[in-house]
């Protein structure tokens, strides 16, 4: 049984739905799913990420790794410090959520005496940007001057570009493979409700991608052209350094496996995963898993070198997660047990350890990352 929204939340969702209906009308009665998803998540003042919903943590809709434990960001600091030292560069975080990852990472870099001159955050949501500013100022008042919020990617960048669960939040195209070839699955209005309608694919890039996948009639899945575009832009601005992206997903052979014929698109509402993306627009997160083969292809086509691809468990364990946990003595059960539980969730194959992956791309000849040395799966991409 899903928790009922408050009257205010319901009224907000009705305003989001009205906005989506206006967009569909303005587009002639049919909107590609990617545009529906973009508006439902990011329409200023209305979308899930652009309005005041709680989103992260126990009181929100889903939990991300940085929200589970500070050990996630602290461990990443150990992996990234050598790249910062080698490049003399900075950190640029994409989609920083509540700002916890930034705070934990910066705090640990300070302890390691490896602080970058600047930690920039590129965040599309004005609401989240404000939350990040408040959280970082509260947790790290001494470092807040080093944190900068950007409205667009810089022209040039050296150092580390980092994104946790950003790719899955990018608007994805939906494709329905039929006897007559692949069709673009879009959204129409039926009465007051939203419904699916398939149309021929107008975009030649999407058409080529869908044709190349050649899936059986009846198969519905996502193709994320926005991820390709983002990676292309990151490749352009990165002069020297590393791009590290962490997210849930698979290589193409698993992503487009015959058994996954309904795709990976999900709505998240108060810790329930729903197959129905039209439920309470504006109150639900919408996500699609990441096709890491496509991400790797886009990156290498844009001139990046694949630095490694590993499970989240493998990468974090190689980066010293257990050693950081053991800094809290197990005899101090009140402090140790919650952290040990969180670590278990990060690395357990039944939880985030296997489903989540870490992919890294280098540019400018940076040294190989030791964290990818054991368990690197780049051959599988
Ligand atoms: C699922 S949340 C993850 C938040 C945070 N990284 C975490 O792990 O808790 C996705 C984040 O990506 C942001 N985002 C979405 N599209 C983006 C883009 N094109 N550039 C930068 N941030 C983006 C969202 O506003 C949100 O902060």
mmCIF file of C-alpha atoms and ligand atoms in Angstrom:
data_model
loop_
_atom_site.group_PDB
_atom_site.id
_atom_site.type_symbol
_atom_site.label_atom_id
_atom_site.label_comp_id
_atom_site.label_asym_id
_atom_site.label_seq_id
_atom_site.Cartn_x
_atom_site.Cartn_y
_atom_site.Cartn_z
ATOM 1 C CA UNK A 1 0.000 0.000 0.000
ATOM 2 C CA UNK A 2 1.579 3.304 -1.080
ATOM 3 C CA UNK A 3 1.595 6.151 1.462
ATOM 4 C CA UNK A 4 -1.003 8.791 0.538
ATOM 5 C CA UNK A 5 0.359 12.229 -0.388
ATOM 6 C CA UNK A 6 -0.622 15.212 1.749
ATOM 7 C CA UNK A 7 -3.285 17.536 0.262
ATOM 8 C CA UNK A 8 -0.527 20.074 -0.552
ATOM 9 C CA UNK A 9 1.599 17.455 -2.290
ATOM 10 C CA UNK A 10 -1.408 16.236 -4.255
ATOM 11 C CA UNK A 11 -2.217 19.806 -5.329
ATOM 12 C CA UNK A 12 1.412 20.205 -6.432
ATOM 13 C CA UNK A 13 1.238 16.986 -8.464
ATOM 14 C CA UNK A 14 -1.943 18.240 -10.119
ATOM 15 C CA UNK A 15 -0.109 21.429 -11.153
ATOM 16 C CA UNK A 16 2.737 19.315 -12.596
ATOM 17 C CA UNK A 17 0.223 17.146 -14.485
ATOM 18 C CA UNK A 18 -1.462 20.291 -15.882
ATOM 19 C CA UNK A 19 1.956 21.560 -17.041
ATOM 20 C CA UNK A 20 2.682 18.216 -18.726
ATOM 21 C CA UNK A 21 -0.709 18.297 -20.474
ATOM 22 C CA UNK A 22 0.074 21.823 -21.749
ATOM 23 C CA UNK A 23 3.427 20.604 -23.124
ATOM 24 C CA UNK A 24 1.756 17.656 -24.859
ATOM 25 C CA UNK A 25 -0.897 19.982 -26.361
ATOM 26 C CA UNK A 26 1.746 22.443 -27.527
ATOM 27 C CA UNK A 27 3.662 19.603 -29.209
ATOM 28 C CA UNK A 28 0.549 18.598 -31.199
ATOM 29 C CA UNK A 29 -0.802 15.942 -28.833
ATOM 30 C CA UNK A 30 2.268 13.663 -28.483
ATOM 31 C CA UNK A 31 5.477 14.116 -26.557
ATOM 32 C CA UNK A 32 8.529 11.802 -26.778
ATOM 33 C CA UNK A 33 8.962 10.135 -23.391
ATOM 34 C CA UNK A 34 12.320 11.888 -22.867
ATOM 35 C CA UNK A 35 10.586 15.275 -22.916
ATOM 36 C CA UNK A 36 7.900 14.050 -20.520
ATOM 37 C CA UNK A 37 10.613 12.775 -18.156
ATOM 38 C CA UNK A 38 12.619 15.974 -18.447
ATOM 39 C CA UNK A 39 9.616 18.131 -17.509
ATOM 40 C CA UNK A 40 8.394 15.786 -14.746
ATOM 41 C CA UNK A 41 11.844 15.943 -13.139
ATOM 42 C CA UNK A 42 13.233 19.367 -13.981
ATOM 43 C CA UNK A 43 10.497 21.875 -15.011
ATOM 44 C CA UNK A 44 11.451 24.945 -12.910
ATOM 45 C CA UNK A 45 9.442 25.154 -9.690
ATOM 46 C CA UNK A 46 7.423 22.061 -10.636
ATOM 47 C CA UNK A 47 9.577 19.033 -11.498
ATOM 48 C CA UNK A 48 10.563 16.419 -8.951
ATOM 49 C CA UNK A 49 14.136 17.747 -8.668
ATOM 50 C CA UNK A 50 13.188 21.390 -9.169
ATOM 51 C CA UNK A 51 10.584 21.791 -6.415
ATOM 52 C CA UNK A 52 10.907 21.259 -2.670
ATOM 53 C CA UNK A 53 10.314 17.474 -2.339
ATOM 54 C CA UNK A 54 12.390 15.737 0.352
ATOM 55 C CA UNK A 55 13.752 13.130 -2.137
ATOM 56 C CA UNK A 56 16.802 11.637 -0.386
ATOM 57 C CA UNK A 57 17.015 9.590 2.810
ATOM 58 C CA UNK A 58 14.575 7.826 5.090
ATOM 59 C CA UNK A 59 11.916 10.568 4.879
ATOM 60 C CA UNK A 60 12.275 10.868 1.097
ATOM 61 C CA UNK A 61 11.763 8.520 -1.828
ATOM 62 C CA UNK A 62 15.095 6.749 -2.191
ATOM 63 C CA UNK A 63 18.497 6.453 -0.551
ATOM 64 C CA UNK A 64 21.746 7.045 -2.401
ATOM 65 C CA UNK A 65 25.189 5.853 -1.305
ATOM 66 C CA UNK A 66 26.356 9.229 0.093
ATOM 67 C CA UNK A 67 23.161 9.409 2.174
ATOM 68 C CA UNK A 68 23.848 5.959 3.667
ATOM 69 C CA UNK A 69 27.230 6.714 5.178
ATOM 70 C CA UNK A 70 30.013 9.308 5.122
ATOM 71 C CA UNK A 71 32.373 6.384 4.437
ATOM 72 C CA UNK A 72 31.277 6.440 0.782
ATOM 73 C CA UNK A 73 32.578 9.964 0.136
ATOM 74 C CA UNK A 74 35.569 9.452 2.404
ATOM 75 C CA UNK A 75 36.581 6.308 0.496
ATOM 76 C CA UNK A 76 36.270 8.104 -2.832
ATOM 77 C CA UNK A 77 38.568 10.820 -1.473
ATOM 78 C CA UNK A 78 41.321 8.206 -1.102
ATOM 79 C CA UNK A 79 40.830 7.075 -4.706
ATOM 80 C CA UNK A 80 40.779 10.604 -6.090
ATOM 81 C CA UNK A 81 43.555 12.272 -4.081
ATOM 82 C CA UNK A 82 46.345 10.817 -6.305
ATOM 83 C CA UNK A 83 44.637 12.132 -9.455
ATOM 84 C CA UNK A 84 44.314 15.582 -7.873
ATOM 85 C CA UNK A 85 47.991 15.477 -6.914
ATOM 86 C CA UNK A 86 49.047 14.294 -10.377
ATOM 87 C CA UNK A 87 47.023 16.887 -12.284
ATOM 88 C CA UNK A 88 47.216 19.734 -9.753
ATOM 89 C CA UNK A 89 43.550 19.988 -10.582
ATOM 90 C CA UNK A 90 40.191 20.579 -9.001
ATOM 91 C CA UNK A 91 36.976 18.622 -8.428
ATOM 92 C CA UNK A 92 33.794 19.161 -10.415
ATOM 93 C CA UNK A 93 30.759 17.301 -9.114
ATOM 94 C CA UNK A 94 27.686 16.856 -11.284
ATOM 95 C CA UNK A 95 24.252 16.659 -9.649
ATOM 96 C CA UNK A 96 25.337 16.886 -6.037
ATOM 97 C CA UNK A 97 21.962 16.010 -4.461
ATOM 98 C CA UNK A 98 21.883 17.123 -0.836
ATOM 99 C CA UNK A 99 25.615 18.028 -0.873
ATOM 100 C CA UNK A 100 26.613 15.152 1.401
ATOM 101 C CA UNK A 101 29.074 13.593 -1.007
ATOM 102 C CA UNK A 102 30.781 16.958 -1.481
ATOM 103 C CA UNK A 103 30.995 17.512 2.275
ATOM 104 C CA UNK A 104 32.324 14.018 3.059
ATOM 105 C CA UNK A 105 34.809 14.053 0.209
ATOM 106 C CA UNK A 106 36.130 17.517 0.987
ATOM 107 C CA UNK A 107 36.389 16.722 4.701
ATOM 108 C CA UNK A 108 38.510 13.651 3.960
ATOM 109 C CA UNK A 109 40.653 15.465 1.376
ATOM 110 C CA UNK A 110 41.335 18.051 4.070
ATOM 111 C CA UNK A 111 42.416 15.277 6.486
ATOM 112 C CA UNK A 112 44.663 13.867 3.743
ATOM 113 C CA UNK A 113 46.111 17.322 3.116
ATOM 114 C CA UNK A 114 44.977 16.948 -0.493
ATOM 115 C CA UNK A 115 42.401 19.724 -0.810
ATOM 116 C CA UNK A 116 41.765 21.030 -4.317
ATOM 117 C CA UNK A 117 41.849 24.800 -4.735
ATOM 118 C CA UNK A 118 38.238 24.637 -5.798
ATOM 119 C CA UNK A 119 35.328 22.167 -5.648
ATOM 120 C CA UNK A 120 32.730 23.113 -8.252
ATOM 121 C CA UNK A 121 29.198 21.794 -8.375
ATOM 122 C CA UNK A 122 27.065 21.784 -11.491
ATOM 123 C CA UNK A 123 23.479 21.286 -10.406
ATOM 124 C CA UNK A 124 20.429 21.774 -12.612
ATOM 125 C CA UNK A 125 18.004 22.130 -9.700
ATOM 126 C CA UNK A 126 17.861 25.535 -7.977
ATOM 127 C CA UNK A 127 16.178 23.933 -4.968
ATOM 128 C CA UNK A 128 18.973 21.374 -4.549
ATOM 129 C CA UNK A 129 21.652 23.976 -5.094
ATOM 130 C CA UNK A 130 20.284 25.911 -2.111
ATOM 131 C CA UNK A 131 20.153 22.735 -0.015
ATOM 132 C CA UNK A 132 23.764 21.937 -0.960
ATOM 133 C CA UNK A 133 24.893 25.444 -0.006
ATOM 134 C CA UNK A 134 23.217 25.194 3.413
ATOM 135 C CA UNK A 135 24.529 21.695 4.143
ATOM 136 C CA UNK A 136 28.110 22.395 3.125
ATOM 137 C CA UNK A 137 28.174 25.697 5.040
ATOM 138 C CA UNK A 138 26.887 23.893 8.146
ATOM 139 C CA UNK A 139 29.237 20.904 7.933
ATOM 140 C CA UNK A 140 32.388 22.533 6.578
ATOM 141 C CA UNK A 141 32.256 26.250 7.391
ATOM 142 C CA UNK A 142 36.054 26.432 7.011
ATOM 143 C CA UNK A 143 35.901 25.111 3.420
ATOM 144 C CA UNK A 144 32.744 26.690 2.069
ATOM 145 C CA UNK A 145 34.758 29.384 0.267
ATOM 146 C CA UNK A 146 36.342 26.695 -1.886
ATOM 147 C CA UNK A 147 32.970 25.478 -3.156
ATOM 148 C CA UNK A 148 31.603 27.109 -6.250
ATOM 149 C CA UNK A 149 28.244 26.541 -7.965
ATOM 150 C CA UNK A 150 28.327 26.672 -11.754
ATOM 151 C CA UNK A 151 25.505 27.364 -14.201
ATOM 152 C CA UNK A 152 27.256 25.577 -17.049
ATOM 153 C CA UNK A 153 30.344 23.483 -17.642
ATOM 154 C CA UNK A 154 33.579 25.507 -17.609
ATOM 155 C CA UNK A 155 35.420 25.916 -20.931
ATOM 156 C CA UNK A 156 38.448 23.991 -19.613
ATOM 157 C CA UNK A 157 38.958 21.751 -16.630
ATOM 158 C CA UNK A 158 41.742 19.649 -15.109
ATOM 159 C CA UNK A 159 41.287 17.260 -12.223
ATOM 160 C CA UNK A 160 38.358 14.999 -11.356
ATOM 161 C CA UNK A 161 34.805 15.145 -12.679
ATOM 162 C CA UNK A 162 32.524 13.089 -10.461
ATOM 163 C CA UNK A 163 28.870 12.079 -10.708
ATOM 164 C CA UNK A 164 26.972 9.714 -8.440
ATOM 165 C CA UNK A 165 23.577 8.629 -9.767
ATOM 166 C CA UNK A 166 23.441 11.392 -12.356
ATOM 167 C CA UNK A 167 23.256 9.322 -15.549
ATOM 168 C CA UNK A 168 20.159 7.442 -14.330
ATOM 169 C CA UNK A 169 18.388 10.776 -13.766
ATOM 170 C CA UNK A 170 18.895 11.980 -17.354
ATOM 171 C CA UNK A 171 15.797 11.934 -19.576
ATOM 172 C CA UNK A 172 15.802 8.706 -21.604
ATOM 173 C CA UNK A 173 14.118 7.853 -24.897
ATOM 174 C CA UNK A 174 11.679 4.943 -24.843
ATOM 175 C CA UNK A 175 11.636 2.601 -27.822
ATOM 176 C CA UNK A 176 9.141 -0.125 -28.694
ATOM 177 C CA UNK A 177 10.496 -2.709 -31.140
ATOM 178 C CA UNK A 178 7.687 -4.028 -33.365
ATOM 179 C CA UNK A 179 7.206 -6.214 -36.458
ATOM 180 C CA UNK A 180 7.457 -2.987 -38.435
ATOM 181 C CA UNK A 181 10.720 -1.898 -36.835
ATOM 182 C CA UNK A 182 11.428 0.243 -33.779
ATOM 183 C CA UNK A 183 9.012 3.032 -32.796
ATOM 184 C CA UNK A 184 9.413 5.950 -30.435
ATOM 185 C CA UNK A 185 7.157 5.550 -27.413
ATOM 186 C CA UNK A 186 5.634 8.850 -26.370
ATOM 187 C CA UNK A 187 2.926 10.242 -24.125
ATOM 188 C CA UNK A 188 -0.571 11.428 -25.043
ATOM 189 C CA UNK A 189 -3.494 12.677 -22.963
ATOM 190 C CA UNK A 190 -6.593 10.489 -22.723
ATOM 191 C CA UNK A 191 -9.303 12.286 -20.769
ATOM 192 C CA UNK A 192 -7.356 13.583 -17.762
ATOM 193 C CA UNK A 193 -4.852 10.707 -17.799
ATOM 194 C CA UNK A 194 -1.580 10.096 -19.612
ATOM 195 C CA UNK A 195 -1.244 7.132 -21.958
ATOM 196 C CA UNK A 196 1.356 5.657 -24.309
ATOM 197 C CA UNK A 197 1.385 6.083 -28.044
ATOM 198 C CA UNK A 198 4.073 4.858 -30.450
ATOM 199 C CA UNK A 199 5.163 6.860 -33.465
ATOM 200 C CA UNK A 200 7.882 6.470 -36.104
ATOM 201 C CA UNK A 201 11.300 7.568 -34.879
ATOM 202 C CA UNK A 202 12.069 10.995 -36.324
ATOM 203 C CA UNK A 203 15.606 11.401 -34.930
ATOM 204 C CA UNK A 204 18.107 9.596 -37.215
ATOM 205 C CA UNK A 205 20.556 9.074 -34.320
ATOM 206 C CA UNK A 206 17.901 7.351 -32.204
ATOM 207 C CA UNK A 207 16.739 5.368 -35.219
ATOM 208 C CA UNK A 208 20.271 4.101 -35.895
ATOM 209 C CA UNK A 209 20.756 3.132 -32.249
ATOM 210 C CA UNK A 210 17.408 1.333 -32.134
ATOM 211 C CA UNK A 211 18.079 -0.478 -35.431
ATOM 212 C CA UNK A 212 21.499 -1.592 -34.236
ATOM 213 C CA UNK A 213 19.989 -3.167 -31.112
ATOM 214 C CA UNK A 214 17.651 -5.254 -33.287
ATOM 215 C CA UNK A 215 15.415 -6.470 -30.448
ATOM 216 C CA UNK A 216 12.466 -8.860 -30.754
ATOM 217 C CA UNK A 217 8.997 -7.458 -31.505
ATOM 218 C CA UNK A 218 7.268 -6.484 -28.263
ATOM 219 C CA UNK A 219 10.478 -5.417 -26.530
ATOM 220 C CA UNK A 220 10.314 -1.975 -24.842
ATOM 221 C CA UNK A 221 13.398 -0.324 -23.416
ATOM 222 C CA UNK A 222 15.321 2.900 -23.086
ATOM 223 C CA UNK A 223 18.106 4.511 -25.086
ATOM 224 C CA UNK A 224 19.815 7.369 -23.327
ATOM 225 C CA UNK A 225 20.974 9.941 -25.863
ATOM 226 C CA UNK A 226 21.262 12.572 -23.107
ATOM 227 C CA UNK A 227 23.997 10.476 -21.456
ATOM 228 C CA UNK A 228 25.966 10.432 -24.739
ATOM 229 C CA UNK A 229 25.581 14.204 -25.027
ATOM 230 C CA UNK A 230 26.699 14.821 -21.441
ATOM 231 C CA UNK A 231 29.755 12.611 -21.862
ATOM 232 C CA UNK A 232 30.612 14.350 -25.133
ATOM 233 C CA UNK A 233 30.475 17.728 -23.355
ATOM 234 C CA UNK A 234 32.597 16.470 -20.442
ATOM 235 C CA UNK A 235 35.187 15.109 -22.875
ATOM 236 C CA UNK A 236 35.390 18.502 -24.526
ATOM 237 C CA UNK A 237 36.044 20.465 -21.349
ATOM 238 C CA UNK A 238 38.442 17.979 -19.716
ATOM 239 C CA UNK A 239 42.039 18.898 -20.539
ATOM 240 C CA UNK A 240 43.678 16.428 -18.158
ATOM 241 C CA UNK A 241 42.289 14.170 -15.483
ATOM 242 C CA UNK A 242 39.596 11.655 -14.709
ATOM 243 C CA UNK A 243 35.834 11.349 -15.081
ATOM 244 C CA UNK A 244 34.330 8.971 -12.527
ATOM 245 C CA UNK A 245 30.674 8.015 -12.865
ATOM 246 C CA UNK A 246 28.859 5.764 -10.410
ATOM 247 C CA UNK A 247 25.412 4.407 -11.097
ATOM 248 C CA UNK A 248 23.228 1.347 -11.368
ATOM 249 C CA UNK A 249 23.162 -0.465 -14.646
ATOM 250 C CA UNK A 250 24.709 -3.125 -16.810
ATOM 251 C CA UNK A 251 26.649 -3.798 -19.991
ATOM 252 C CA UNK A 252 24.469 -3.817 -23.133
ATOM 253 C CA UNK A 253 24.145 -7.619 -23.295
ATOM 254 C CA UNK A 254 22.524 -7.613 -19.852
ATOM 255 C CA UNK A 255 20.627 -4.351 -20.300
ATOM 256 C CA UNK A 256 18.914 -5.574 -23.460
ATOM 257 C CA UNK A 257 18.642 -9.173 -22.306
ATOM 258 C CA UNK A 258 15.494 -10.934 -23.626
ATOM 259 C CA UNK A 259 14.210 -11.266 -20.059
ATOM 260 C CA UNK A 260 14.382 -7.503 -19.529
ATOM 261 C CA UNK A 261 11.784 -6.912 -22.257
ATOM 262 C CA UNK A 262 9.881 -4.299 -20.234
ATOM 263 C CA UNK A 263 12.949 -2.075 -19.888
ATOM 264 C CA UNK A 264 14.329 -0.520 -16.728
ATOM 265 C CA UNK A 265 12.264 2.642 -16.394
ATOM 266 C CA UNK A 266 10.969 3.034 -12.826
ATOM 267 C CA UNK A 267 9.263 5.603 -10.643
ATOM 268 C CA UNK A 268 10.399 5.873 -7.025
ATOM 269 C CA UNK A 269 7.911 7.044 -4.454
ATOM 270 C CA UNK A 270 8.547 6.860 -0.718
ATOM 271 C CA UNK A 271 10.852 3.827 -1.034
ATOM 272 C CA UNK A 272 8.541 1.945 -3.400
ATOM 273 C CA UNK A 273 9.689 1.192 -6.961
ATOM 274 C CA UNK A 274 6.805 1.451 -9.437
ATOM 275 C CA UNK A 275 6.617 0.331 -13.068
ATOM 276 C CA UNK A 276 4.062 3.100 -13.705
ATOM 277 C CA UNK A 277 5.874 6.342 -14.660
ATOM 278 C CA UNK A 278 2.664 8.394 -14.786
ATOM 279 C CA UNK A 279 1.930 7.999 -11.066
ATOM 280 C CA UNK A 280 1.795 11.344 -9.181
ATOM 281 C CA UNK A 281 4.010 13.381 -11.526
ATOM 282 C CA UNK A 282 6.306 15.732 -9.632
ATOM 283 C CA UNK A 283 6.173 13.561 -6.490
ATOM 284 C CA UNK A 284 7.988 10.558 -7.979
ATOM 285 C CA UNK A 285 11.545 10.227 -9.126
ATOM 286 C CA UNK A 286 11.831 8.715 -12.611
ATOM 287 C CA UNK A 287 14.953 6.767 -13.502
ATOM 288 C CA UNK A 288 16.343 4.347 -16.043
ATOM 289 C CA UNK A 289 19.318 2.068 -15.476
ATOM 290 C CA UNK A 290 22.548 2.923 -17.279
ATOM 291 C CA UNK A 291 23.795 1.057 -20.350
ATOM 292 C CA UNK A 292 27.505 1.207 -19.531
ATOM 293 C CA UNK A 293 28.497 -0.177 -22.948
ATOM 294 C CA UNK A 294 26.843 2.842 -24.578
ATOM 295 C CA UNK A 295 28.487 5.168 -22.061
ATOM 296 C CA UNK A 296 31.916 3.676 -22.817
ATOM 297 C CA UNK A 297 31.299 3.929 -26.564
ATOM 298 C CA UNK A 298 30.266 7.591 -26.312
ATOM 299 C CA UNK A 299 33.315 8.355 -24.185
ATOM 300 C CA UNK A 300 35.870 6.689 -26.443
ATOM 301 C CA UNK A 301 34.252 8.282 -29.508
ATOM 302 C CA UNK A 302 34.752 11.637 -27.751
ATOM 303 C CA UNK A 303 38.467 10.980 -27.245
ATOM 304 C CA UNK A 304 38.466 9.701 -23.642
ATOM 305 C CA UNK A 305 40.429 6.660 -22.515
ATOM 306 C CA UNK A 306 38.576 3.990 -20.562
ATOM 307 C CA UNK A 307 40.325 3.917 -17.187
ATOM 308 C CA UNK A 308 38.306 1.075 -15.703
ATOM 309 C CA UNK A 309 34.902 -0.466 -15.052
ATOM 310 C CA UNK A 310 34.158 -2.252 -11.797
ATOM 311 C CA UNK A 311 31.353 -3.133 -9.460
ATOM 312 C CA UNK A 312 30.777 -0.565 -6.711
ATOM 313 C CA UNK A 313 31.790 -3.224 -4.180
ATOM 314 C CA UNK A 314 35.071 -3.928 -5.981
ATOM 315 C CA UNK A 315 35.963 -0.273 -6.406
ATOM 316 C CA UNK A 316 35.156 0.739 -2.816
ATOM 317 C CA UNK A 317 36.937 -2.258 -1.292
ATOM 318 C CA UNK A 318 40.001 -1.582 -3.464
ATOM 319 C CA UNK A 319 39.848 2.040 -2.290
ATOM 320 C CA UNK A 320 40.066 1.154 1.407
ATOM 321 C CA UNK A 321 36.430 1.183 2.557
ATOM 322 C CA UNK A 322 37.027 -1.577 5.113
ATOM 323 C CA UNK A 323 40.106 0.132 6.530
ATOM 324 C CA UNK A 324 38.122 3.354 7.017
ATOM 325 C CA UNK A 325 35.305 1.426 8.712
ATOM 326 C CA UNK A 326 37.814 -0.179 11.077
ATOM 327 C CA UNK A 327 38.840 3.258 12.326
ATOM 328 C CA UNK A 328 35.688 2.968 14.440
ATOM 329 C CA UNK A 329 36.401 0.210 16.993
ATOM 330 C CA UNK A 330 33.820 -2.620 16.828
ATOM 331 C CA UNK A 331 33.762 -2.521 20.636
ATOM 332 C CA UNK A 332 31.996 0.855 20.321
ATOM 333 C CA UNK A 333 28.831 -0.874 19.098
ATOM 334 C CA UNK A 334 26.657 2.263 19.033
ATOM 335 C CA UNK A 335 29.030 3.967 16.594
ATOM 336 C CA UNK A 336 30.263 0.896 14.735
ATOM 337 C CA UNK A 337 27.079 -1.057 13.972
ATOM 338 C CA UNK A 338 25.232 1.593 11.916
ATOM 339 C CA UNK A 339 28.397 2.162 9.856
ATOM 340 C CA UNK A 340 28.974 -1.563 9.395
ATOM 341 C CA UNK A 341 25.345 -1.951 8.252
ATOM 342 C CA UNK A 342 25.747 0.876 5.764
ATOM 343 C CA UNK A 343 28.985 -0.631 4.433
ATOM 344 C CA UNK A 344 27.185 -3.934 4.068
ATOM 345 C CA UNK A 345 24.523 -2.214 1.920
ATOM 346 C CA UNK A 346 27.195 -0.563 -0.233
ATOM 347 C CA UNK A 347 29.081 -3.770 -0.986
ATOM 348 C CA UNK A 348 26.639 -6.656 -0.614
ATOM 349 C CA UNK A 349 25.860 -8.283 -3.992
ATOM 350 C CA UNK A 350 22.225 -8.510 -2.885
ATOM 351 C CA UNK A 351 22.060 -4.743 -2.333
ATOM 352 C CA UNK A 352 24.152 -2.057 -4.083
ATOM 353 C CA UNK A 353 27.474 -3.857 -4.450
ATOM 354 C CA UNK A 354 26.852 -5.582 -7.804
ATOM 355 C CA UNK A 355 24.047 -3.571 -9.406
ATOM 356 C CA UNK A 356 26.006 -0.341 -8.997
ATOM 357 C CA UNK A 357 29.084 0.145 -11.133
ATOM 358 C CA UNK A 358 31.940 2.596 -11.269
ATOM 359 C CA UNK A 359 33.258 3.630 -14.671
ATOM 360 C CA UNK A 360 36.281 5.850 -15.140
ATOM 361 C CA UNK A 361 37.599 7.756 -18.147
ATOM 362 C CA UNK A 362 40.964 9.448 -18.344
ATOM 363 C CA UNK A 363 42.423 12.119 -20.553
ATOM 364 C CA UNK A 364 45.906 13.528 -20.872
ATOM 365 C CA UNK A 365 47.772 10.355 -19.942
ATOM 366 C CA UNK A 366 47.036 10.116 -16.210
ATOM 367 C CA UNK A 367 48.459 7.169 -14.276
ATOM 368 C CA UNK A 368 46.247 4.032 -14.123
ATOM 369 C CA UNK A 369 43.993 3.982 -11.065
ATOM 370 C CA UNK A 370 45.035 1.330 -8.541
ATOM 371 C CA UNK A 371 41.376 1.100 -7.457
ATOM 372 C CA UNK A 372 40.507 -0.539 -10.792
ATOM 373 C CA UNK A 373 43.477 -2.907 -10.681
ATOM 374 C CA UNK A 374 41.606 -5.814 -9.090
ATOM 375 C CA UNK A 375 38.250 -6.831 -10.579
ATOM 376 C CA UNK A 376 38.366 -4.542 -13.603
ATOM 377 C CA UNK A 377 35.644 -5.623 -16.023
ATOM 378 C CA UNK A 378 36.336 -3.328 -18.910
ATOM 379 C CA UNK A 379 36.666 -6.326 -21.217
ATOM 380 C CA UNK A 380 32.933 -6.994 -20.690
ATOM 381 C CA UNK A 381 31.729 -3.591 -21.976
HETATM 382 C C1 LIG B 1 19.479 10.759 -8.266
HETATM 383 S S1 LIG B 1 20.066 12.356 -7.865
HETATM 384 C C2 LIG B 1 21.634 11.979 -7.168
HETATM 385 C C3 LIG B 1 22.105 13.028 -6.215
HETATM 386 C C4 LIG B 1 23.464 12.797 -5.543
HETATM 387 N N1 LIG B 1 24.541 12.696 -6.497
HETATM 388 C C5 LIG B 1 23.451 11.589 -4.658
HETATM 389 O O1 LIG B 1 24.116 10.619 -4.974
HETATM 390 O O2 LIG B 1 22.758 11.617 -3.627
HETATM 391 C C6 LIG B 1 20.434 13.064 -9.438
HETATM 392 C C7 LIG B 1 21.070 14.435 -9.399
HETATM 393 O O3 LIG B 1 21.516 14.815 -10.706
HETATM 394 C C8 LIG B 1 21.111 16.153 -10.976
HETATM 395 N N2 LIG B 1 21.138 16.324 -12.442
HETATM 396 C C9 LIG B 1 20.299 15.845 -13.351
HETATM 397 N N3 LIG B 1 20.667 16.181 -14.602
HETATM 398 C C10 LIG B 1 21.833 16.849 -14.484
HETATM 399 C C11 LIG B 1 22.741 17.444 -15.421
HETATM 400 N N4 LIG B 1 22.510 17.412 -16.733
HETATM 401 N N5 LIG B 1 23.833 18.061 -14.944
HETATM 402 C C12 LIG B 1 24.064 18.102 -13.611
HETATM 403 N N6 LIG B 1 23.238 17.579 -12.680
HETATM 404 C C13 LIG B 1 22.135 16.960 -13.108
HETATM 405 C C14 LIG B 1 19.785 16.229 -10.235
HETATM 406 O O4 LIG B 1 19.295 17.529 -10.061
HETATM 407 C C15 LIG B 1 20.167 15.542 -8.918
HETATM 408 O O5 LIG B 1 20.901 16.389 -8.080
#
